[in-house]
Coordinates of C-alpha atoms and ligand atoms in Angstrom, one line a residue:
M27 CA 21.1 -3.1 -18.3
S28 CA 21.6 0.3 -19.9
G29 CA 19.1 1.0 -23.3
L30 CA 16.9 -1.7 -21.9
D31 CA 13.5 0.0 -22.7
K32 CA 11.2 -2.6 -23.6
A33 CA 11.4 -5.4 -21.1
I34 CA 9.2 -8.4 -21.2
L35 CA 9.7 -10.8 -18.1
H36 CA 8.9 -14.9 -19.1
V37 CA 8.4 -16.6 -15.4
D38 CA 8.0 -20.1 -15.4
M39 CA 7.8 -22.3 -12.0
D40 CA 10.1 -24.9 -11.6
A41 CA 9.0 -28.3 -11.8
F42 CA 5.8 -27.0 -10.6
F43 CA 3.4 -29.9 -9.7
A44 CA 6.2 -31.7 -8.3
S45 CA 6.8 -28.5 -6.2
I46 CA 3.6 -28.2 -4.9
E47 CA 3.5 -31.5 -3.9
Q48 CA 7.0 -31.1 -1.8
V49 CA 5.4 -27.4 -0.1
D50 CA 2.2 -29.3 0.7
N51 CA 4.2 -32.3 2.6
P52 CA 7.5 -31.3 3.4
E53 CA 8.5 -34.7 3.8
L54 CA 8.6 -34.9 0.3
K55 CA 11.5 -32.2 0.0
G56 CA 14.8 -33.4 -1.6
K57 CA 13.4 -36.5 -2.4
P58 CA 12.2 -37.8 -6.2
V59 CA 8.8 -37.1 -6.7
I60 CA 6.7 -37.9 -10.1
V61 CA 3.6 -36.9 -10.5
G62 CA 0.7 -38.5 -12.5
G63 CA 2.3 -41.8 -12.6
K64 CA -0.4 -42.9 -10.4
N65 CA -3.6 -42.4 -12.3
R66 CA -2.6 -41.6 -15.8
G67 CA -0.5 -43.5 -18.0
V68 CA 2.5 -40.9 -18.0
V69 CA 4.1 -38.5 -16.1
S70 CA 2.9 -34.8 -16.0
T71 CA 6.0 -33.7 -14.4
A72 CA 8.7 -34.8 -12.1
S73 CA 11.1 -33.3 -9.1
Y74 CA 14.8 -32.1 -10.2
E75 CA 15.6 -34.7 -8.1
A76 CA 13.7 -37.5 -9.9
R77 CA 15.2 -35.8 -13.1
V78 CA 18.6 -37.5 -12.5
F79 CA 16.9 -40.5 -12.9
G80 CA 16.2 -39.5 -16.5
I81 CA 12.4 -39.2 -16.1
R82 CA 10.9 -36.7 -18.0
S83 CA 7.2 -35.2 -19.1
A84 CA 4.9 -37.5 -20.9
M85 CA 7.1 -40.5 -20.1
P86 CA 5.1 -43.4 -19.5
S87 CA 4.8 -44.4 -15.9
F88 CA 6.0 -47.9 -16.4
E89 CA 9.0 -46.7 -17.7
A90 CA 9.6 -44.1 -15.2
K91 CA 9.0 -46.8 -12.7
K92 CA 11.8 -48.7 -14.2
L93 CA 14.4 -45.7 -13.9
C94 CA 13.5 -44.9 -10.4
P95 CA 11.4 -47.6 -8.3
H96 CA 11.8 -45.6 -5.1
G97 CA 10.4 -42.6 -6.6
I98 CA 6.9 -41.1 -4.8
F99 CA 4.4 -41.3 -7.7
L100 CA 1.7 -39.4 -6.6
P101 CA -1.5 -38.4 -8.3
V102 CA -2.9 -35.2 -10.1
R103 CA -4.6 -32.4 -7.7
M104 CA -5.2 -30.0 -10.6
E105 CA -7.9 -27.9 -8.5
R106 CA -4.7 -27.5 -5.8
Y107 CA -2.3 -26.5 -8.7
A108 CA -4.9 -24.1 -10.3
E109 CA -5.3 -22.6 -6.7
V110 CA -1.6 -21.7 -6.4
S111 CA -1.2 -20.7 -10.4
A112 CA -4.0 -18.1 -9.4
S113 CA -2.1 -16.6 -6.6
I114 CA 0.9 -16.6 -8.6
M115 CA -0.7 -14.5 -11.3
E116 CA -2.0 -12.6 -8.9
I117 CA 1.4 -11.5 -7.7
L118 CA 2.4 -11.0 -11.0
Q119 CA -0.4 -8.5 -11.4
D120 CA 0.6 -6.5 -8.6
F121 CA 3.6 -5.7 -10.9
S122 CA 2.0 -4.7 -13.8
P123 CA -1.3 -5.1 -15.2
L124 CA 0.0 -6.5 -18.6
V125 CA 0.4 -9.8 -17.7
E126 CA -0.2 -12.8 -20.0
K127 CA -0.8 -16.3 -18.9
T128 CA 0.3 -18.5 -21.4
S129 CA -0.1 -21.6 -19.1
I130 CA -0.9 -22.9 -15.6
D131 CA 3.0 -22.2 -14.9
E132 CA 4.0 -19.4 -17.0
A133 CA 2.9 -16.0 -17.5
Y134 CA 4.7 -12.7 -19.8
V135 CA 4.9 -9.6 -17.8
D136 CA 5.1 -6.6 -19.4
L137 CA 7.8 -4.2 -17.5
S138 CA 8.5 -1.5 -20.1
G139 CA 8.4 1.7 -19.1
T140 CA 8.4 0.9 -15.1
K141 CA 12.5 1.1 -14.9
R142 CA 12.1 4.6 -12.9
L143 CA 9.7 2.9 -10.6
Y144 CA 11.5 -0.7 -9.9
G145 CA 15.2 0.8 -10.0
N146 CA 15.6 -1.7 -12.3
Y147 CA 14.2 -4.8 -14.2
L148 CA 16.5 -7.3 -12.6
Q149 CA 15.1 -5.8 -9.3
A150 CA 11.9 -6.0 -10.0
A151 CA 12.6 -9.8 -10.9
F152 CA 14.3 -10.4 -8.0
Q153 CA 11.0 -9.2 -6.1
I154 CA 8.9 -11.3 -8.1
K155 CA 10.6 -14.2 -7.2
E156 CA 11.1 -13.2 -3.4
A157 CA 7.0 -12.8 -3.5
V158 CA 6.1 -16.0 -5.0
L159 CA 8.5 -18.3 -2.8
V160 CA 6.7 -16.2 0.5
K161 CA 3.5 -16.6 -0.9
T162 CA 3.8 -20.0 -2.0
G163 CA 7.1 -21.7 -1.4
L164 CA 7.7 -22.2 -4.5
T165 CA 10.6 -21.2 -7.0
C166 CA 10.4 -19.9 -10.3
S167 CA 12.9 -19.1 -13.3
I168 CA 12.6 -15.6 -15.0
G169 CA 14.0 -14.4 -17.9
I170 CA 14.0 -10.9 -18.8
A171 CA 14.5 -9.6 -22.7
P172 CA 13.5 -7.1 -25.0
G173 CA 11.0 -9.4 -26.8
K174 CA 8.6 -12.5 -25.8
F175 CA 10.6 -15.1 -27.5
L176 CA 14.0 -13.7 -26.3
A177 CA 12.1 -13.6 -22.5
K178 CA 10.9 -17.2 -22.8
I179 CA 14.5 -18.4 -24.1
A180 CA 15.9 -16.8 -21.3
S181 CA 13.9 -18.2 -18.9
D182 CA 15.0 -21.7 -19.6
W183 CA 18.1 -21.0 -19.6
K184 CA 19.0 -21.5 -15.7
K185 CA 16.4 -23.6 -14.5
P186 CA 15.7 -24.3 -12.0
N187 CA 15.6 -20.9 -9.5
G188 CA 17.1 -19.1 -12.4
L189 CA 16.9 -15.4 -13.6
M190 CA 18.7 -14.3 -17.2
V191 CA 18.7 -11.2 -18.6
I192 CA 19.5 -10.5 -22.6
S193 CA 19.9 -7.0 -22.9
P194 CA 19.5 -5.4 -26.6
D195 CA 23.3 -5.2 -26.8
A196 CA 23.7 -8.7 -26.2
V197 CA 21.1 -10.2 -28.5
A198 CA 22.7 -10.2 -31.9
A199 CA 25.8 -12.3 -30.5
L200 CA 23.3 -14.5 -28.4
L201 CA 21.7 -15.4 -32.0
K202 CA 24.9 -16.4 -33.5
E203 CA 25.1 -19.0 -31.0
L204 CA 21.9 -20.1 -30.4
P205 CA 20.8 -23.5 -32.1
V206 CA 17.4 -23.0 -34.3
D207 CA 15.3 -25.5 -32.4
K208 CA 15.6 -23.2 -29.1
L209 CA 13.2 -21.0 -31.3
P210 CA 9.1 -21.6 -30.8
G211 CA 8.3 -23.7 -33.7
I212 CA 10.9 -25.3 -34.3
G213 CA 10.9 -29.6 -33.6
P214 CA 13.0 -31.7 -34.5
K215 CA 12.0 -31.8 -37.9
S216 CA 12.1 -28.6 -38.7
K217 CA 15.6 -28.6 -37.3
I218 CA 16.7 -31.4 -39.6
S219 CA 15.4 -29.5 -42.7
L220 CA 16.7 -26.2 -41.7
A221 CA 20.1 -27.8 -41.2
S222 CA 19.8 -29.5 -44.6
L223 CA 19.9 -25.4 -45.8
G224 CA 23.1 -24.9 -44.0
V225 CA 21.1 -23.3 -41.1
N226 CA 22.2 -24.3 -37.2
V227 CA 22.1 -21.0 -35.2
V228 CA 19.1 -18.5 -35.5
A229 CA 21.4 -16.0 -37.3
D230 CA 21.9 -18.5 -40.2
I231 CA 18.2 -18.1 -40.9
L232 CA 19.2 -14.3 -42.1
Q233 CA 21.3 -16.0 -44.6
I234 CA 19.1 -18.0 -46.8
P235 CA 17.1 -17.2 -49.8
E236 CA 13.4 -16.0 -49.0
S237 CA 12.1 -18.3 -51.3
S238 CA 13.5 -21.5 -49.8
L239 CA 12.4 -20.2 -46.2
Q240 CA 8.7 -19.9 -47.6
K241 CA 8.8 -22.9 -49.2
H242 CA 9.6 -24.6 -45.9
F243 CA 7.9 -22.3 -43.2
G244 CA 5.0 -20.9 -45.3
R245 CA 3.6 -17.6 -43.2
Y246 CA 5.8 -18.6 -40.1
S247 CA 9.0 -17.2 -42.1
V248 CA 8.6 -13.9 -41.6
K249 CA 8.6 -14.9 -37.7
L250 CA 11.5 -16.4 -38.2
K251 CA 13.4 -13.6 -40.4
N252 CA 12.2 -11.2 -37.5
M253 CA 13.1 -13.4 -34.7
A254 CA 16.6 -14.1 -36.4
R255 CA 17.0 -10.4 -36.1
G256 CA 16.3 -10.5 -32.6
V257 CA 12.9 -8.8 -33.5
D258 CA 9.5 -9.4 -31.7
E259 CA 7.1 -6.9 -31.5
S260 CA 4.3 -9.0 -30.4
P261 CA 2.8 -7.5 -27.7
V262 CA 1.6 -8.9 -23.9
I263 CA -2.1 -9.1 -23.9
P264 CA -3.6 -9.7 -20.4
F265 CA -5.9 -13.0 -20.1
S266 CA -8.8 -10.8 -18.8
P267 CA -9.5 -7.4 -20.0
C268 CA -9.5 -6.1 -16.4
K269 CA -13.5 -6.8 -16.1
S270 CA -12.7 -7.8 -12.1
L271 CA -9.7 -7.6 -10.2
G272 CA -9.2 -9.7 -7.0
S273 CA -7.4 -10.7 -4.5
E274 CA -7.2 -13.9 -1.9
D275 CA -5.4 -16.1 0.6
T276 CA -5.0 -19.6 1.5
L277 CA -5.0 -19.1 5.1
P278 CA -1.9 -20.5 7.0
T279 CA -4.3 -22.5 9.2
D280 CA -8.2 -22.6 8.8
T281 CA -9.5 -20.4 11.5
N282 CA -12.8 -18.9 12.5
S283 CA -11.3 -16.0 14.2
I284 CA -13.3 -12.6 13.0
E285 CA -10.0 -10.7 14.3
F286 CA -7.9 -12.7 12.2
L287 CA -10.3 -12.7 9.3
R288 CA -10.6 -8.7 9.5
D289 CA -6.7 -8.4 9.4
K290 CA -6.2 -10.7 6.7
L291 CA -9.4 -8.4 4.6
L292 CA -7.4 -5.7 5.4
S293 CA -4.4 -6.5 3.8
L294 CA -6.6 -8.1 0.9
A295 CA -8.2 -4.4 0.5
E296 CA -5.0 -2.7 0.5
R297 CA -3.5 -5.0 -2.2
L298 CA -6.7 -4.2 -3.9
G299 CA -7.1 -0.7 -3.5
H300 CA -3.7 -0.5 -4.6
R301 CA -4.0 -2.0 -8.1
L302 CA -7.2 -0.3 -8.9
R303 CA -5.6 2.8 -8.2
S304 CA -2.2 2.2 -10.1
R305 CA -4.8 1.6 -13.1
G306 CA -6.6 4.4 -12.9
L307 CA -9.7 2.3 -12.1
N308 CA -12.8 2.7 -9.6
A309 CA -14.9 -0.3 -8.7
R310 CA -19.0 -0.4 -7.9
S311 CA -19.3 -3.9 -7.0
V312 CA -17.2 -5.7 -3.6
I313 CA -17.3 -9.3 -3.6
L314 CA -16.3 -11.2 -0.4
K315 CA -15.6 -14.9 -1.0
L316 CA -15.1 -17.7 1.6
K317 CA -14.0 -20.9 1.4
Y318 CA -14.5 -23.5 4.3
S319 CA -12.5 -26.1 5.6
D320 CA -14.7 -28.4 4.1
F321 CA -13.9 -26.7 0.6
Q322 CA -17.3 -25.3 0.1
S323 CA -17.3 -21.9 -1.0
I324 CA -19.5 -19.0 -0.5
T325 CA -19.4 -15.3 -2.2
R326 CA -21.5 -12.3 -1.1
S327 CA -21.4 -8.9 -3.0
H328 CA -22.6 -5.5 -2.5
S329 CA -22.9 -2.3 -4.8
L330 CA -21.5 0.9 -3.5
P331 CA -23.7 4.3 -4.4
A332 CA -20.5 5.5 -6.2
A333 CA -17.3 3.9 -7.6
T334 CA -14.3 3.8 -5.5
C335 CA -10.4 3.1 -5.1
A336 CA -10.1 3.6 -1.5
T337 CA -9.0 1.1 0.7
K338 CA -11.2 2.1 3.5
I339 CA -14.5 1.7 1.3
I340 CA -13.4 -1.6 -0.2
F341 CA -12.3 -3.0 3.4
D342 CA -15.5 -1.6 5.4
T343 CA -17.9 -3.2 2.6
A344 CA -15.9 -6.8 2.5
F345 CA -16.1 -6.5 6.5
K346 CA -19.6 -5.8 6.7
L347 CA -20.6 -8.5 4.3
L348 CA -18.2 -11.0 6.1
S349 CA -20.1 -9.7 9.4
G350 CA -23.1 -11.4 7.7
C351 CA -21.4 -14.3 7.4
R352 CA -21.9 -17.5 9.2
L353 CA -18.4 -18.6 10.6
D354 CA -19.7 -21.8 12.5
R355 CA -17.0 -23.6 10.5
R356 CA -13.2 -23.1 9.8
V357 CA -12.3 -20.6 6.9
R358 CA -9.6 -21.9 4.6
L359 CA -9.3 -19.3 2.2
I360 CA -10.6 -15.4 2.0
G361 CA -10.9 -13.0 -0.8
I362 CA -12.3 -10.0 -2.2
S363 CA -12.9 -8.7 -5.7
V364 CA -14.3 -6.1 -7.2
S365 CA -15.9 -5.5 -10.6
R366 CA -18.3 -2.9 -12.7
L367 CA -15.0 -1.1 -13.1
E368 CA -14.7 2.4 -14.5
K369 CA -11.8 4.5 -15.5
G370 CA -11.4 7.2 -12.4
R371 CA -11.5 10.5 -12.6
E372 CA -10.5 11.8 -9.1
P373 CA -9.0 8.8 -7.8
F374 CA -8.9 9.7 -4.3
L375 CA -11.9 11.3 -3.8
F376 CA -15.2 9.7 -2.7
P377 CA -18.1 11.2 -0.6
E378 CA -17.7 10.1 2.9
M379 CA -13.5 10.9 3.0
N380 CA -12.5 14.3 3.2
A381 CA -9.2 15.4 2.2
G382 CA -6.8 15.1 4.8
D383 CA -8.3 11.9 5.7
K384 CA -6.1 9.8 7.4
W385 CA -7.0 6.5 5.1
E386 CA -6.6 8.6 2.3
L387 CA -3.0 9.6 3.2
L388 CA -2.2 6.1 4.2
D389 CA -3.2 5.2 0.5
N390 CA -1.3 7.8 -1.0
A391 CA 1.8 6.4 1.2
V392 CA 1.2 3.1 0.1
D393 CA 1.0 4.0 -3.5
T394 CA 4.6 6.2 -3.3
I395 CA 6.2 3.2 -1.2
C396 CA 4.7 0.5 -3.6
G397 CA 6.4 2.5 -6.6
K398 CA 9.4 2.7 -5.2
F399 CA 9.9 -0.8 -3.5
G400 CA 7.6 -2.6 -5.1
P401 CA 4.3 -4.1 -4.2
Q402 CA 5.1 -7.2 -2.0
V403 CA 6.1 -4.5 0.6
I404 CA 2.2 -4.1 0.9
S405 CA 1.0 -4.9 4.7
R406 CA -1.1 -2.0 6.3
G407 CA -2.3 -4.8 8.5
K408 CA -0.9 -3.7 12.6
A409 CA -0.3 -0.2 11.4
A410 CA -4.0 0.5 10.5
K411 CA -5.2 -1.0 13.3
S412 CA -4.9 2.2 15.6
L413 CA -7.1 4.0 12.7
K414 CA -10.2 2.0 14.0
P415 CA -12.0 1.8 10.7
Ligands
DCP2 N1 2.7 -30.9 -17.9 C1 1.8 -32.3 -17.8 N2 2.2 -33.0 -19.0 C2 3.4 -32.4 -20.1 C3 3.5 -31.2 -19.4 C4 3.7 -30.5 -18.3 O1 1.1 -32.5 -17.3 N3 3.9 -33.2 -20.7 C5 2.3 -30.2 -16.2 C6 3.0 -30.3 -15.1 C7 3.9 -29.1 -14.8 C8 3.3 -28.0 -15.8 O2 2.5 -28.5 -16.7 O3 4.3 -29.2 -13.7 C9 4.2 -27.2 -16.2 O4 5.1 -27.6 -17.1 P1 6.6 -27.2 -17.5 O5 6.9 -28.0 -18.8 O6 7.0 -25.6 -17.1 O7 7.5 -28.3 -16.8 P2 7.7 -27.9 -15.3 O8 7.1 -27.0 -14.4 O9 7.3 -29.5 -14.4 O10 9.3 -28.0 -15.1 P3 10.4 -27.1 -15.4 O11 11.1 -26.5 -14.3 O12 11.2 -27.6 -16.3 O13 9.4 -25.8 -15.8
CA3 CA1 7.4 -25.2 -15.4
CA4 CA1 6.0 -23.9 -18.0

């Protein structure tokens, strides 16, 4: 892994919709699950157990039924998949502010420059896999490479539950073996026209004259040439320019226990505080979100007299908001978000907190530990109870 200055991760969930169905209904584990075949004409996706029978995304349902008559065909539950998607993106954002979501189940994460922080990128990738598994019960495949297109190819390489690193010194050899249709934008048609030019593997692209490439691919030929050299400078562009940050959790069981919700708020505030501080940001507004067991959601917000990144202030504010909410129904999901973000000048100072404040010390300790071991260690929870906020 030496010499890997630029490190782009591509994270892609395995059999995403089908795996969520298997997590939500453990009886489906290990079985051929086909999502989409029930209320649509085509298959959205199939579990790996169903793929053995040749079932693929976008296949007509009647064909899938022929191939796998004993398959379990389920309707698409998009709202649920979007909810899981959001919590995965949240985990990724704990690892880097530069997260680009490219579809419901995949994203690029730019870890460049965090090498010292995480020990190495491979370890960070393992931590991401673990954090995603713990929070959602799902596996993902991750590719690590010096550029986006290689990272995407790498994540696809060892599916499911894969992890593949393409280090800079391995790029040239790889491009000499990689079939051209592994490149983005090269479908079956382009593959045939490239083959007619004598291009079969990616590195072959460098052998053909610029004019032939131009004729076939127009402006895309520049990008193709760069990819053939292993060069991909396209940046990871965060999907929201950080107007707000949020952290939410679906509870293991629906509850209206104020003690339980309070503990949950504390760990959510902890994560948000850390994310603000690691970005050098302070927030002016705190928003509490509750989703009840009947799926009705409410939000309550409060504006602070001054912007902050202190966990205690975020927690206190959110808890006050929670105390004003009716808990006559059980809560299914609880979340905090912060908005009206400002670049922080002195991230640890806040009028109500003097230096040496136990909470401030804890904030510092949490940030240091996260820097060393990765953000998934955040769970002040019980430890902080003794501090009586
Ligand atoms: N999807 C869809 N229709 C398609 C392709 C995909 O509805 N034609 C949905 C269902 C998938 C999700 O998007 O679960 C993600 O698509 P992927 O291509 O990443 O496929 P999977 O995650 O299902 O499987 P893999 O393990 O191959 O990534
Ligand atoms: Ca996927
Ligand atoms: Ca995908």
